[in-house]
mmCIF file of C-alpha atoms in Angstrom:
data_model
loop_
_atom_site.group_PDB
_atom_site.id
_atom_site.type_symbol
_atom_site.label_atom_id
_atom_site.label_comp_id
_atom_site.label_asym_id
_atom_site.label_seq_id
_atom_site.Cartn_x
_atom_site.Cartn_y
_atom_site.Cartn_z
ATOM 1 C CA MET A 1 16.865 19.293 -13.889
ATOM 2 C CA GLN A 2 14.205 16.807 -14.703
ATOM 3 C CA PHE A 3 10.902 17.048 -12.657
ATOM 4 C CA LEU A 4 10.304 13.556 -11.092
ATOM 5 C CA PRO A 5 13.999 12.903 -9.689
ATOM 6 C CA LEU A 6 13.507 16.165 -7.749
ATOM 7 C CA TYR A 7 10.123 15.609 -6.702
ATOM 8 C CA GLN A 8 10.730 12.079 -5.755
ATOM 9 C CA ARG A 9 13.588 13.486 -3.643
ATOM 10 C CA LEU A 10 11.784 16.331 -2.017
ATOM 11 C CA CYS A 11 8.975 13.725 -0.912
ATOM 12 C CA GLN A 12 11.571 11.544 0.502
ATOM 13 C CA ALA A 13 13.337 14.451 2.576
ATOM 14 C CA ALA A 14 9.680 15.779 3.811
ATOM 15 C CA THR A 15 9.530 12.515 5.494
ATOM 16 C CA SER A 16 12.905 12.368 7.261
ATOM 17 C CA HIS A 17 13.411 13.730 10.796
ATOM 18 C CA GLU A 18 15.948 16.379 9.546
ATOM 19 C CA PRO A 19 15.420 17.286 5.884
ATOM 20 C CA PRO A 20 17.982 19.694 4.356
ATOM 21 C CA PRO A 21 16.679 23.153 3.975
ATOM 22 C CA LEU A 22 15.736 24.658 0.827
ATOM 23 C CA MET A 23 17.633 27.703 -0.242
ATOM 24 C CA GLY A 24 18.857 29.931 -3.179
ATOM 25 C CA LEU A 25 17.367 30.413 -6.696
ATOM 26 C CA TRP A 26 14.793 27.867 -8.192
ATOM 27 C CA LEU A 27 13.257 28.557 -11.422
ATOM 28 C CA VAL A 28 10.570 25.892 -12.669
ATOM 29 C CA HIS A 29 8.867 26.271 -16.031
ATOM 30 C CA GLY A 30 6.788 24.124 -18.167
ATOM 31 C CA ASP A 31 3.386 23.430 -19.731
ATOM 32 C CA GLU A 32 2.053 21.516 -16.881
ATOM 33 C CA PRO A 33 0.592 23.711 -14.209
ATOM 34 C CA LEU A 34 -0.258 20.771 -11.977
ATOM 35 C CA MET A 35 3.289 20.054 -11.899
ATOM 36 C CA VAL A 36 4.004 23.171 -10.667
ATOM 37 C CA GLN A 37 1.839 22.939 -8.107
ATOM 38 C CA TRP A 38 2.840 19.430 -7.025
ATOM 39 C CA LEU A 39 6.429 20.872 -6.617
ATOM 40 C CA ILE A 40 5.296 23.655 -4.318
ATOM 41 C CA ASP A 41 3.159 21.075 -2.430
ATOM 42 C CA ALA A 42 6.702 18.942 -2.033
ATOM 43 C CA CYS A 43 8.452 21.957 -0.940
ATOM 44 C CA ARG A 44 5.839 23.126 1.952
ATOM 45 C CA PRO A 45 6.724 20.382 4.316
ATOM 46 C CA ILE A 46 10.294 21.304 4.261
ATOM 47 C CA TRP A 47 9.755 25.166 4.277
ATOM 48 C CA GLN A 48 7.719 24.500 7.500
ATOM 49 C CA ALA A 49 10.482 22.413 9.492
ATOM 50 C CA HIS A 50 12.856 24.837 8.783
ATOM 51 C CA ARG A 51 10.552 27.634 9.994
ATOM 52 C CA GLN A 52 10.437 29.386 6.640
ATOM 53 C CA HIS A 53 7.407 32.025 5.933
ATOM 54 C CA VAL A 54 6.133 31.724 2.306
ATOM 55 C CA SER A 55 5.181 34.402 0.796
ATOM 56 C CA ARG A 56 3.868 35.177 -3.053
ATOM 57 C CA LEU A 57 4.459 37.822 -5.513
ATOM 58 C CA GLU A 58 2.486 37.977 -9.088
ATOM 59 C CA LEU A 59 4.682 40.098 -11.491
ATOM 60 C CA THR A 60 2.237 42.499 -13.554
ATOM 61 C CA SER A 61 5.031 44.353 -15.290
ATOM 62 C CA ALA A 62 8.915 44.405 -15.148
ATOM 63 C CA LYS A 63 8.443 47.372 -12.638
ATOM 64 C CA SER A 64 7.179 44.197 -10.513
ATOM 65 C CA TRP A 65 10.426 43.380 -9.768
ATOM 66 C CA LEU A 66 11.256 46.454 -7.473
ATOM 67 C CA THR A 67 8.519 44.919 -5.276
ATOM 68 C CA ALA A 68 10.367 41.416 -5.233
ATOM 69 C CA GLU A 69 13.912 43.750 -4.468
ATOM 70 C CA SER A 70 12.199 45.130 -1.833
ATOM 71 C CA GLU A 71 11.073 41.661 -0.405
ATOM 72 C CA LEU A 72 14.642 40.354 -0.823
ATOM 73 C CA ALA A 73 15.986 43.086 1.206
ATOM 74 C CA SER A 74 13.561 42.830 3.742
ATOM 75 C CA LEU A 75 14.603 38.976 4.021
ATOM 76 C CA SER A 76 18.131 39.937 5.104
ATOM 77 C CA LEU A 77 16.936 41.820 7.918
ATOM 78 C CA PHE A 78 15.601 39.133 9.958
ATOM 79 C CA ASP A 79 16.790 35.907 11.832
ATOM 80 C CA ASP A 80 13.770 33.759 10.465
ATOM 81 C CA ASN A 81 14.372 32.135 6.734
ATOM 82 C CA ASN A 82 11.923 32.993 4.213
ATOM 83 C CA ALA A 83 10.368 31.170 1.239
ATOM 84 C CA LEU A 84 9.712 33.694 -1.796
ATOM 85 C CA ILE A 85 7.203 32.395 -4.789
ATOM 86 C CA ILE A 86 7.263 34.667 -7.431
ATOM 87 C CA THR A 87 4.773 34.194 -10.767
ATOM 88 C CA GLY A 88 4.962 35.757 -13.816
ATOM 89 C CA ASN A 89 6.750 36.164 -17.277
ATOM 90 C CA HIS A 90 8.476 39.661 -16.656
ATOM 91 C CA LYS A 91 12.174 39.343 -16.719
ATOM 92 C CA PRO A 92 14.393 41.543 -14.370
ATOM 93 C CA ASP A 93 16.715 44.163 -15.549
ATOM 94 C CA ALA A 94 20.313 44.348 -15.110
ATOM 95 C CA ALA A 95 20.407 45.734 -11.730
ATOM 96 C CA MET A 96 17.655 43.423 -10.338
ATOM 97 C CA ILE A 97 20.021 40.511 -12.160
ATOM 98 C CA ALA A 98 22.718 41.525 -9.863
ATOM 99 C CA THR A 99 20.721 41.712 -6.595
ATOM 100 C CA LEU A 100 19.747 37.895 -7.664
ATOM 101 C CA ALA A 101 23.079 36.926 -8.143
ATOM 102 C CA GLN A 102 24.405 38.067 -4.878
ATOM 103 C CA PHE A 103 21.472 36.465 -3.147
ATOM 104 C CA ALA A 104 22.200 33.352 -5.051
ATOM 105 C CA ASP A 105 26.052 33.504 -3.975
ATOM 106 C CA GLU A 106 25.257 34.032 -0.256
ATOM 107 C CA ALA A 107 22.830 31.225 -0.131
ATOM 108 C CA ASN A 108 25.291 28.875 -1.828
ATOM 109 C CA GLN A 109 27.869 29.922 0.855
ATOM 110 C CA GLY A 110 25.473 29.532 3.692
ATOM 111 C CA ALA A 111 25.130 33.324 4.621
ATOM 112 C CA HIS A 112 21.481 32.688 4.719
ATOM 113 C CA GLY A 113 18.639 30.045 4.379
ATOM 114 C CA HIS A 114 16.177 32.135 2.213
ATOM 115 C CA HIS A 115 14.419 30.559 -0.702
ATOM 116 C CA LEU A 116 13.372 32.276 -4.070
ATOM 117 C CA LEU A 117 11.074 29.893 -6.236
ATOM 118 C CA TRP A 118 10.016 31.512 -9.905
ATOM 119 C CA CYS A 119 7.373 29.732 -11.529
ATOM 120 C CA LEU A 120 7.040 30.433 -15.368
ATOM 121 C CA PRO A 121 5.241 29.049 -18.390
ATOM 122 C CA LYS A 122 7.474 26.904 -20.523
ATOM 123 C CA GLN A 123 10.387 28.671 -21.659
ATOM 124 C CA ASP A 124 12.119 28.014 -25.264
ATOM 125 C CA LYS A 125 15.703 27.743 -25.714
ATOM 126 C CA LYS A 126 16.155 31.583 -26.748
ATOM 127 C CA SER A 127 14.492 32.670 -23.511
ATOM 128 C CA GLN A 128 16.709 29.939 -21.431
ATOM 129 C CA ALA A 129 19.446 31.608 -22.900
ATOM 130 C CA THR A 130 18.872 35.200 -21.690
ATOM 131 C CA LYS A 131 20.660 36.659 -18.669
ATOM 132 C CA ALA A 132 17.782 35.986 -16.289
ATOM 133 C CA LEU A 133 17.520 32.560 -16.891
ATOM 134 C CA ARG A 134 20.858 31.555 -17.328
ATOM 135 C CA LEU A 135 21.318 33.115 -13.831
ATOM 136 C CA PHE A 136 18.949 30.432 -12.226
ATOM 137 C CA ALA A 137 20.372 27.640 -14.269
ATOM 138 C CA GLU A 138 23.957 28.319 -13.091
ATOM 139 C CA ARG A 139 23.776 29.852 -9.927
ATOM 140 C CA GLY A 140 20.721 27.821 -8.855
ATOM 141 C CA MET A 141 18.334 25.251 -10.229
ATOM 142 C CA MET A 142 16.138 25.510 -13.154
ATOM 143 C CA ILE A 143 13.362 22.807 -13.423
ATOM 144 C CA GLU A 144 11.242 21.722 -16.113
ATOM 145 C CA ALA A 145 7.745 21.042 -15.504
ATOM 146 C CA SER A 146 6.797 19.310 -18.692
ATOM 147 C CA LEU A 147 6.211 15.909 -19.843
ATOM 148 C CA PRO A 148 7.867 15.115 -23.220
ATOM 149 C CA ASN A 149 6.039 11.836 -23.854
ATOM 150 C CA GLU A 150 3.449 9.376 -22.819
ATOM 151 C CA ARG A 151 6.184 7.128 -21.095
ATOM 152 C CA ALA A 152 7.188 10.293 -18.704
ATOM 153 C CA ARG A 153 3.603 10.814 -17.969
ATOM 154 C CA ARG A 154 3.125 7.514 -16.890
ATOM 155 C CA GLU A 155 6.192 7.426 -14.972
ATOM 156 C CA LEU A 156 4.826 10.522 -12.883
ATOM 157 C CA LEU A 157 1.228 9.011 -12.751
ATOM 158 C CA GLN A 158 2.836 5.667 -11.221
ATOM 159 C CA VAL A 159 4.554 8.023 -8.399
ATOM 160 C CA LYS A 160 0.905 9.578 -7.829
ATOM 161 C CA ALA A 161 -0.598 6.411 -7.800
ATOM 162 C CA GLN A 162 1.781 5.088 -5.029
ATOM 163 C CA GLU A 163 0.812 7.890 -3.056
ATOM 164 C CA PHE A 164 -2.742 7.033 -3.036
ATOM 165 C CA GLY A 165 -1.878 3.283 -2.138
ATOM 166 C CA LEU A 166 -2.930 2.374 -5.578
ATOM 167 C CA THR A 167 -1.319 -0.189 -7.996
ATOM 168 C CA LEU A 168 -2.463 -0.553 -11.502
ATOM 169 C CA THR A 169 -1.975 -3.471 -13.997
ATOM 170 C CA ASN A 170 -0.770 -2.782 -17.625
ATOM 171 C CA GLU A 171 -4.101 -3.003 -19.056
ATOM 172 C CA ALA A 172 -5.400 -0.451 -16.531
ATOM 173 C CA TRP A 173 -2.468 1.804 -17.121
ATOM 174 C CA SER A 174 -3.262 1.307 -21.038
ATOM 175 C CA LEU A 175 -6.651 2.269 -20.303
ATOM 176 C CA LEU A 176 -6.224 5.155 -18.400
ATOM 177 C CA LEU A 177 -3.506 6.775 -20.797
ATOM 178 C CA THR A 178 -5.794 6.329 -23.576
ATOM 179 C CA HIS A 179 -8.963 7.626 -22.106
ATOM 180 C CA THR A 180 -7.462 10.882 -20.709
ATOM 181 C CA GLU A 181 -5.524 11.396 -24.120
ATOM 182 C CA HIS A 182 -2.272 13.470 -22.462
ATOM 183 C CA ASN A 183 -4.182 15.314 -19.993
ATOM 184 C CA LEU A 184 -2.402 15.151 -16.741
ATOM 185 C CA LEU A 185 -4.792 16.609 -14.722
ATOM 186 C CA THR A 186 -7.780 14.320 -16.001
ATOM 187 C CA ALA A 187 -5.817 11.367 -14.933
ATOM 188 C CA TYR A 188 -4.833 12.456 -12.003
ATOM 189 C CA GLN A 189 -8.564 13.083 -10.751
ATOM 190 C CA THR A 190 -9.136 9.481 -11.941
ATOM 191 C CA LEU A 191 -6.453 8.067 -9.473
ATOM 192 C CA TRP A 192 -7.549 10.366 -6.873
ATOM 193 C CA ARG A 193 -11.314 9.060 -7.376
ATOM 194 C CA LEU A 194 -10.208 5.325 -7.629
ATOM 195 C CA SER A 195 -8.526 6.010 -4.009
ATOM 196 C CA PHE A 196 -11.698 6.627 -2.583
ATOM 197 C CA LEU A 197 -13.539 3.797 -4.262
ATOM 198 C CA TYR A 198 -10.809 1.133 -3.877
ATOM 199 C CA PRO A 199 -8.567 2.203 -1.306
ATOM 200 C CA ASN A 200 -4.972 0.325 -1.440
ATOM 201 C CA ALA A 201 -6.338 -1.960 -4.048
ATOM 202 C CA THR A 202 -4.847 -3.545 -7.454
ATOM 203 C CA ILE A 203 -6.858 -1.682 -10.301
ATOM 204 C CA ASP A 204 -7.280 -3.734 -13.410
ATOM 205 C CA GLY A 205 -8.969 -2.486 -16.475
ATOM 206 C CA GLU A 206 -12.741 -3.791 -15.426
ATOM 207 C CA ILE A 207 -12.402 -1.537 -12.376
ATOM 208 C CA LEU A 208 -10.675 1.184 -14.026
ATOM 209 C CA GLN A 209 -13.429 1.195 -16.353
ATOM 210 C CA ALA A 210 -16.171 1.472 -13.866
ATOM 211 C CA GLY A 211 -14.362 4.574 -11.956
ATOM 212 C CA LEU A 212 -13.456 6.808 -14.725
ATOM 213 C CA VAL A 213 -14.806 10.047 -14.758
ATOM 214 C CA GLU A 214 -14.834 13.301 -16.534
ATOM 215 C CA GLY A 215 -13.928 16.393 -14.638
ATOM 216 C CA ALA A 216 -13.928 17.113 -11.039
ATOM 217 C CA ALA A 217 -15.067 14.002 -8.942
ATOM 218 C CA PHE A 218 -16.224 16.254 -5.884
ATOM 219 C CA SER A 219 -17.993 19.375 -5.160
ATOM 220 C CA SER A 220 -17.685 21.806 -2.344
ATOM 221 C CA PHE A 221 -20.857 20.379 -0.907
ATOM 222 C CA ASP A 222 -19.058 17.125 -0.492
ATOM 223 C CA LEU A 223 -16.562 18.976 1.272
ATOM 224 C CA SER A 224 -19.319 20.326 3.717
ATOM 225 C CA ASP A 225 -20.517 16.694 4.197
ATOM 226 C CA ALA A 226 -17.148 15.508 5.357
ATOM 227 C CA MET A 227 -16.342 18.087 7.271
ATOM 228 C CA LEU A 228 -19.579 18.486 9.429
ATOM 229 C CA GLY A 229 -19.252 14.494 9.534
ATOM 230 C CA GLY A 230 -16.184 14.996 11.422
ATOM 231 C CA ASN A 231 -13.770 13.423 8.697
ATOM 232 C CA PRO A 232 -10.736 15.554 8.624
ATOM 233 C CA ASN A 233 -8.875 13.242 6.314
ATOM 234 C CA LYS A 234 -11.592 13.044 3.512
ATOM 235 C CA SER A 235 -12.038 16.609 4.059
ATOM 236 C CA LEU A 236 -8.475 17.476 3.388
ATOM 237 C CA GLN A 237 -8.504 15.257 0.209
ATOM 238 C CA ILE A 238 -11.350 16.885 -1.246
ATOM 239 C CA LEU A 239 -10.168 20.251 -0.686
ATOM 240 C CA HIS A 240 -7.179 19.367 -2.385
ATOM 241 C CA GLN A 241 -8.851 17.613 -5.230
ATOM 242 C CA LEU A 242 -10.905 21.120 -5.564
ATOM 243 C CA ARG A 243 -7.646 23.238 -5.549
ATOM 244 C CA GLN A 244 -6.573 20.671 -8.340
ATOM 245 C CA SER A 245 -9.386 21.016 -10.374
ATOM 246 C CA ASP A 246 -9.220 24.783 -10.403
ATOM 247 C CA THR A 247 -12.258 25.361 -8.379
ATOM 248 C CA ALA A 248 -12.347 29.019 -7.564
ATOM 249 C CA PRO A 249 -11.110 29.732 -3.694
ATOM 250 C CA SER A 250 -13.996 32.087 -3.210
ATOM 251 C CA ARG A 251 -16.442 29.345 -3.895
ATOM 252 C CA VAL A 252 -14.962 27.098 -1.285
ATOM 253 C CA LEU A 253 -14.988 29.732 1.243
ATOM 254 C CA TRP A 254 -18.392 30.393 0.779
ATOM 255 C CA THR A 255 -19.204 27.002 1.617
ATOM 256 C CA VAL A 256 -17.060 26.737 4.219
ATOM 257 C CA ALA A 257 -17.771 29.888 6.124
ATOM 258 C CA THR A 258 -21.577 29.180 5.783
ATOM 259 C CA ASP A 259 -20.998 26.043 7.753
ATOM 260 C CA ALA A 260 -18.865 27.686 10.325
ATOM 261 C CA ARG A 261 -21.525 30.331 10.882
ATOM 262 C CA HIS A 262 -24.182 27.645 11.405
ATOM 263 C CA ILE A 263 -22.006 25.908 14.032
ATOM 264 C CA LEU A 264 -21.326 29.397 15.676
ATOM 265 C CA GLN A 265 -24.921 30.315 15.760
ATOM 266 C CA LEU A 266 -25.914 26.761 17.159
ATOM 267 C CA GLN A 267 -23.389 27.141 19.600
ATOM 268 C CA ALA A 268 -24.672 30.569 20.523
ATOM 269 C CA GLY A 269 -27.996 28.802 21.485
ATOM 270 C CA LYS A 270 -30.208 29.235 18.318
ATOM 271 C CA SER A 271 -31.982 26.142 16.848
ATOM 272 C CA PRO A 272 -31.331 24.595 13.504
ATOM 273 C CA ASP A 273 -34.735 25.077 12.114
ATOM 274 C CA SER A 274 -34.628 28.586 12.940
ATOM 275 C CA LEU A 275 -31.253 28.804 10.838
ATOM 276 C CA GLY A 276 -33.280 27.044 7.936
ATOM 277 C CA ILE A 277 -30.674 24.312 8.345
ATOM 278 C CA TRP A 278 -32.309 20.973 6.271
ATOM 279 C CA ARG A 279 -33.546 18.402 8.543
ATOM 280 C CA SER A 280 -31.342 15.574 6.946
ATOM 281 C CA LYS A 281 -28.319 17.639 7.973
ATOM 282 C CA GLN A 282 -29.246 18.976 11.293
ATOM 283 C CA SER A 283 -27.803 16.150 13.218
ATOM 284 C CA LEU A 284 -24.255 16.737 11.579
ATOM 285 C CA TYR A 285 -24.366 20.364 12.281
ATOM 286 C CA THR A 286 -25.510 19.489 15.907
ATOM 287 C CA ALA A 287 -22.579 17.205 16.303
ATOM 288 C CA ALA A 288 -19.850 19.565 14.768
ATOM 289 C CA ALA A 289 -21.153 22.471 17.413
ATOM 290 C CA ARG A 290 -20.227 20.268 19.882
ATOM 291 C CA ARG A 291 -17.199 18.772 18.885
ATOM 292 C CA THR A 292 -15.860 22.268 18.044
ATOM 293 C CA HIS A 293 -16.854 24.269 20.872
ATOM 294 C CA ALA A 294 -13.607 24.989 22.470
ATOM 295 C CA VAL A 295 -11.983 26.224 19.224
ATOM 296 C CA SER A 296 -14.609 27.961 17.258
ATOM 297 C CA HIS A 297 -13.758 31.341 18.466
ATOM 298 C CA ALA A 298 -11.017 31.858 15.967
ATOM 299 C CA TRP A 299 -12.900 31.144 12.945
ATOM 300 C CA ALA A 300 -14.104 34.397 12.042
ATOM 301 C CA ALA A 301 -10.896 36.067 12.011
ATOM 302 C CA GLN A 302 -9.632 32.966 9.972
ATOM 303 C CA ILE A 303 -12.720 33.650 7.520
ATOM 304 C CA PHE A 304 -11.668 37.332 7.100
ATOM 305 C CA ALA A 305 -8.010 36.462 6.496
ATOM 306 C CA ILE A 306 -8.827 34.073 3.848
ATOM 307 C CA ASP A 307 -11.144 36.677 2.183
ATOM 308 C CA LYS A 308 -8.415 38.956 2.305
ATOM 309 C CA ALA A 309 -5.866 36.702 0.886
ATOM 310 C CA ILE A 310 -8.306 35.761 -2.128
ATOM 311 C CA LYS A 311 -8.419 39.152 -2.766
ATOM 312 C CA GLY A 312 -4.547 39.426 -3.150
ATOM 313 C CA VAL A 313 -4.568 42.024 0.091
ATOM 314 C CA SER A 314 -2.305 40.061 2.445
ATOM 315 C CA GLY A 315 0.195 38.041 0.326
ATOM 316 C CA LEU A 316 -0.830 34.710 2.117
ATOM 317 C CA ASP A 317 -2.116 31.749 0.491
ATOM 318 C CA ALA A 318 -5.699 31.390 0.902
ATOM 319 C CA TRP A 319 -5.782 27.607 0.189
ATOM 320 C CA GLN A 320 -3.294 27.014 3.063
ATOM 321 C CA LEU A 321 -5.554 29.469 5.393
ATOM 322 C CA LEU A 322 -8.701 27.161 3.947
ATOM 323 C CA HIS A 323 -6.862 23.686 4.886
ATOM 324 C CA ASP A 324 -6.497 25.034 8.238
ATOM 325 C CA LEU A 325 -10.165 25.982 8.945
ATOM 326 C CA VAL A 326 -11.216 22.838 7.329
ATOM 327 C CA LEU A 327 -9.163 20.953 9.535
ATOM 328 C CA SER A 328 -10.280 22.782 12.710
ATOM 329 C CA ILE A 329 -14.015 22.360 11.682
ATOM 330 C CA ALA A 330 -13.640 18.653 10.703
ATOM 331 C CA SER A 331 -11.686 17.587 13.752
ATOM 332 C CA GLY A 332 -11.890 20.180 16.544
ATOM 333 C CA GLU A 333 -8.475 20.823 16.507
ATOM 334 C CA LYS A 334 -7.145 24.738 17.265
ATOM 335 C CA LEU A 335 -6.266 26.808 14.295
ATOM 336 C CA PRO A 336 -2.267 27.328 14.252
ATOM 337 C CA THR A 337 -0.926 30.437 15.677
ATOM 338 C CA ALA A 338 -0.329 33.008 12.724
ATOM 339 C CA LYS A 339 3.314 33.624 12.499
#
């Protein structure tokens, strides 16, 4: 299965009132990690719509599939549907292949609504011919997250540009593809930055030249300013960009947690000066403290949960937990109830 048609189908389904559920065996492989992340991001709202609990498993050896088998067995014991994301290049043995085959057959027959997504680096034809991968191709879906040529890269980036509300002229596209030299991440970051500088605009060669950037366009300190300023949309966009540029989640957590603790201390009656808050940011912190007074009591537990997720203790998605905390700080909304 080619990536782009599936990605567009998922994005369209996510906007519908009742998207069809995602279930059974999926395998995505390729040399573009960003595309794998986009696939997961496109699946997430559909998982949420069907109340599927998302968990992750990192395969560190062939024996790790025993943990996967246990996880699959536990899935069948509950009424709620689940989505299991597996990463790692270790293949299952014959017994596990039989378990996966039964899982796929039951999903195809509608016996359950669970979804297993195995994420792999690019597999050659010999690897794709193994029993394990053939199982996914024959009874589920095998997705290729690769760009065979520049035309494919442009087609995918055009979809992302549309998501950003941008239209590029042919000259701008030519300049972007030449400048980024087959690097999907750099091209995506450029589009992302252009959407901030020129929202909903038509981008010509001159505008693109002015907006071209190397590397990440924003830092965790930009995220802090957006959160404290009460701008949830910009905060989440910056958080998304930090994730796509491989910023360590621990680094983002340090910034977000520092802001959260300062806000909590202000709400407890301490002065900005006593906390060492720069005078240029004191008004932002004070406004954030007022805006979030009714919801900040849950932040400490969320920070602890994020730290555990980063360390791999809980199996939860650290970036999703960060998303929820950032949104709460920026908007003053309650954190979602833990499942």
